[in-house]
XYZ file of C-alpha atoms in Angstrom:
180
model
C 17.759 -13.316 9.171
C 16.245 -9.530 9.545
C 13.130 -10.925 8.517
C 12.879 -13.768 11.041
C 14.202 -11.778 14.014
C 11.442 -8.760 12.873
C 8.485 -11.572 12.990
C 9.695 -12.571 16.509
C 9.628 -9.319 17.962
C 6.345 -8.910 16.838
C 4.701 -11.790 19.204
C 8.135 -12.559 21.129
C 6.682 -12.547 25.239
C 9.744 -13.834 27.061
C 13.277 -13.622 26.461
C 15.103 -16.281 24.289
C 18.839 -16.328 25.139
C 19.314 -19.434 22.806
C 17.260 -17.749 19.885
C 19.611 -14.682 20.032
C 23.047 -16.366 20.370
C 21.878 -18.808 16.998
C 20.836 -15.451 15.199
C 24.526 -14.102 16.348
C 26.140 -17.422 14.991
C 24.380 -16.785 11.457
C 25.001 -13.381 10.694
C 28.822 -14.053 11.647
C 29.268 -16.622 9.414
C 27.254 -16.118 6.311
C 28.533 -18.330 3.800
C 29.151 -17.396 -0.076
C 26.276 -17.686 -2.634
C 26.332 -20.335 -4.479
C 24.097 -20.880 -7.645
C 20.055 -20.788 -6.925
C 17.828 -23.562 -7.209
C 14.386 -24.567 -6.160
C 14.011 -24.282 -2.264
C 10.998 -26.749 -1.496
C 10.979 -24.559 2.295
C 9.545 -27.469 4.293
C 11.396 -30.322 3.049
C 11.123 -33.516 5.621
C 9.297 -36.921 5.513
C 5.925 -35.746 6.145
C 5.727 -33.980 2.917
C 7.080 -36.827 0.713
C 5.144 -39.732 -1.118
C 6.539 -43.224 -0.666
C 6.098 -46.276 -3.648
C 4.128 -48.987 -2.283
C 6.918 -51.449 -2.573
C 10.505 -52.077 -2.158
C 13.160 -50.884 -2.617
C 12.159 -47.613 -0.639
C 11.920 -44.957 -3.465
C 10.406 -41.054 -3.111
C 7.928 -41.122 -6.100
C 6.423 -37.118 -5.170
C 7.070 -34.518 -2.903
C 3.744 -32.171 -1.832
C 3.384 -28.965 0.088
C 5.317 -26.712 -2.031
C 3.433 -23.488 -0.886
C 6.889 -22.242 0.448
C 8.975 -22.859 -2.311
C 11.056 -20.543 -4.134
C 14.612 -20.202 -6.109
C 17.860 -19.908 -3.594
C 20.440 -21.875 -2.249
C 18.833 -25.155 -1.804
C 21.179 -26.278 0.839
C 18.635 -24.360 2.931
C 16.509 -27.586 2.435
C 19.199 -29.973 3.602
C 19.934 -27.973 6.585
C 16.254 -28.423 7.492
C 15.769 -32.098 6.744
C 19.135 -32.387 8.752
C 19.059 -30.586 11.741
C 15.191 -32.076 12.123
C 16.861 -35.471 11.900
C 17.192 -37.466 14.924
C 19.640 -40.194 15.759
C 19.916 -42.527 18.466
C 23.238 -41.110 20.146
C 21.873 -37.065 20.358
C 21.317 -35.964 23.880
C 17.650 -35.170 22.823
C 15.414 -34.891 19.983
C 13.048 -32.606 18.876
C 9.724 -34.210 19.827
C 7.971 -35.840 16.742
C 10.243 -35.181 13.980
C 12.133 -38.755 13.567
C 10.396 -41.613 15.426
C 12.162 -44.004 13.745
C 15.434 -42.595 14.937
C 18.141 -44.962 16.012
C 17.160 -47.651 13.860
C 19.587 -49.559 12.200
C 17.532 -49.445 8.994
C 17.575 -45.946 8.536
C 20.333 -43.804 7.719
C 22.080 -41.155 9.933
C 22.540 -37.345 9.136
C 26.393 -38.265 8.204
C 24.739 -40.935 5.693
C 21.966 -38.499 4.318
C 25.107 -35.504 3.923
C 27.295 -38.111 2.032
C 24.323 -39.149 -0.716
C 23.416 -35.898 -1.235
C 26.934 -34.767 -1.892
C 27.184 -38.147 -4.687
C 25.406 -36.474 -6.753
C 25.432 -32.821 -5.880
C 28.116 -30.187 -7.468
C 27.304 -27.857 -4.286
C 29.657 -26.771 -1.611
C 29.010 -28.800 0.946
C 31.759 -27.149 3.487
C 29.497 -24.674 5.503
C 26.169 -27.101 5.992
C 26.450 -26.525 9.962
C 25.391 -23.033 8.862
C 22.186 -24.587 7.246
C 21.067 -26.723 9.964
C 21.090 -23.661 12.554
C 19.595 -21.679 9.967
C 16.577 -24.102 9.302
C 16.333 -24.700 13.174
C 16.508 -20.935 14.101
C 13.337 -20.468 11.709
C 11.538 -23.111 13.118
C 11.960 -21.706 16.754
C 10.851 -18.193 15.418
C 7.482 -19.523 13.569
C 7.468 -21.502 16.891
C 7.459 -19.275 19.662
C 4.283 -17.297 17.177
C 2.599 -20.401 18.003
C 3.718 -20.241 21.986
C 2.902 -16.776 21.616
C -1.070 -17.326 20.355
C -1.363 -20.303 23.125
C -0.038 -17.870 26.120
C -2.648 -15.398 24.386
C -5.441 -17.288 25.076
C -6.163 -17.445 20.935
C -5.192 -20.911 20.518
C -5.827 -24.187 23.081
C -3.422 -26.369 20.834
C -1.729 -28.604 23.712
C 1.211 -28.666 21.044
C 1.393 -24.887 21.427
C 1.915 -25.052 25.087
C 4.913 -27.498 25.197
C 6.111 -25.120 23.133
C 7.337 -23.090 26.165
C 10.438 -25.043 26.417
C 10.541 -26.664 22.791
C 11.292 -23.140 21.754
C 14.286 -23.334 23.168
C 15.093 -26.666 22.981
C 14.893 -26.066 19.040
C 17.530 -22.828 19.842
C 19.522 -25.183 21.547
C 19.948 -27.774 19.272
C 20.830 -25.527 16.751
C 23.730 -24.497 18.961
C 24.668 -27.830 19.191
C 24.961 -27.462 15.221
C 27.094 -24.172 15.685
C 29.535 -26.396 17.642
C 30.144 -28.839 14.291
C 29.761 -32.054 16.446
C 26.610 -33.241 14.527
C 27.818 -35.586 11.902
């Protein structure tokens, strides 16, 4: 979390109540190590390779510049808290546009597979989901940072001045436990 809170005071130009209350919520409630793995670090649907027929079946997974060995729960966080459903409040633009269909499975769906055939602990995954959205608002508001700068005229990077804290926010909605 040091690390991640450091980068964001480095380019951070406004305050970011919901940024700080998240970072609060983690460092209260670190959970126990459990044993490593391989951390893919930017696990979702984009970076996945589909087979060309059904039944629907991951045949590679690409972009594994961030990878490393820890707890990979840090992966299912991400994939998690980036996944939208029909019933949230609001989604985080772009992530899940097939959210709410009936043919794809919800977050409470995607946490009971993985635990089939998983041996990990699966007790403190709220923790993981504001983790991986609390990174993604840091890296994010670098990006807000560089468009408010005048480096960068990425239209993205300017909705960024409230998806910053939308992101913040809906990993508060994590901290609550009312996500799956």
């Amino acid at each position: 979390m040091a690390r991640w809170l450091g980068q964001l005071e480095k380019y951070k130009t406004r305050p970011l109540p919901e940024v700080d209350e998240a970072a609060a919520w983690l460092a209260d409630r670190v959970p126990a190590a459990q044993p490593p793995g391989v951390i893919h670090g930017d696990y979702k649907l984009d970076n996945v390779m589909l087979a060309p027929q059904l039944p629907v079946e991951i045949v590679a997974v690409v972009d594994w510049e961030q990878s490393t060995v820890g707890d990979p729960l840090v992966d299912v966080g991400w994939v998690l808290g980036l996944w939208a459903e029909a019933t949230d409040a609001a989604s985080v633009a772009g992530v899940a546009p097939f959210a709410g269909r009936a043919d794809v499975p919800t977050r409470r769906e995607l946490l009971d597979r993985y635990a089939q055939d998983s041996r990990r602990d699966l007790s403190n995954v709220n923790y993981y989901c504001v983790l991986g959205l609390f990174k993604l608002a840091c890296v994010m508001e670098g990006s807000y940072a560089r468009f408010r700068a005048g480096t960068s005229d990425d239209a993205y990077f300017a909705s960024l001045e409230r998806g910053v804290p939308a992101l913040a926010q809906r990993a508060l909605e994590f901290a609550q436990g009312d996500q799956f």
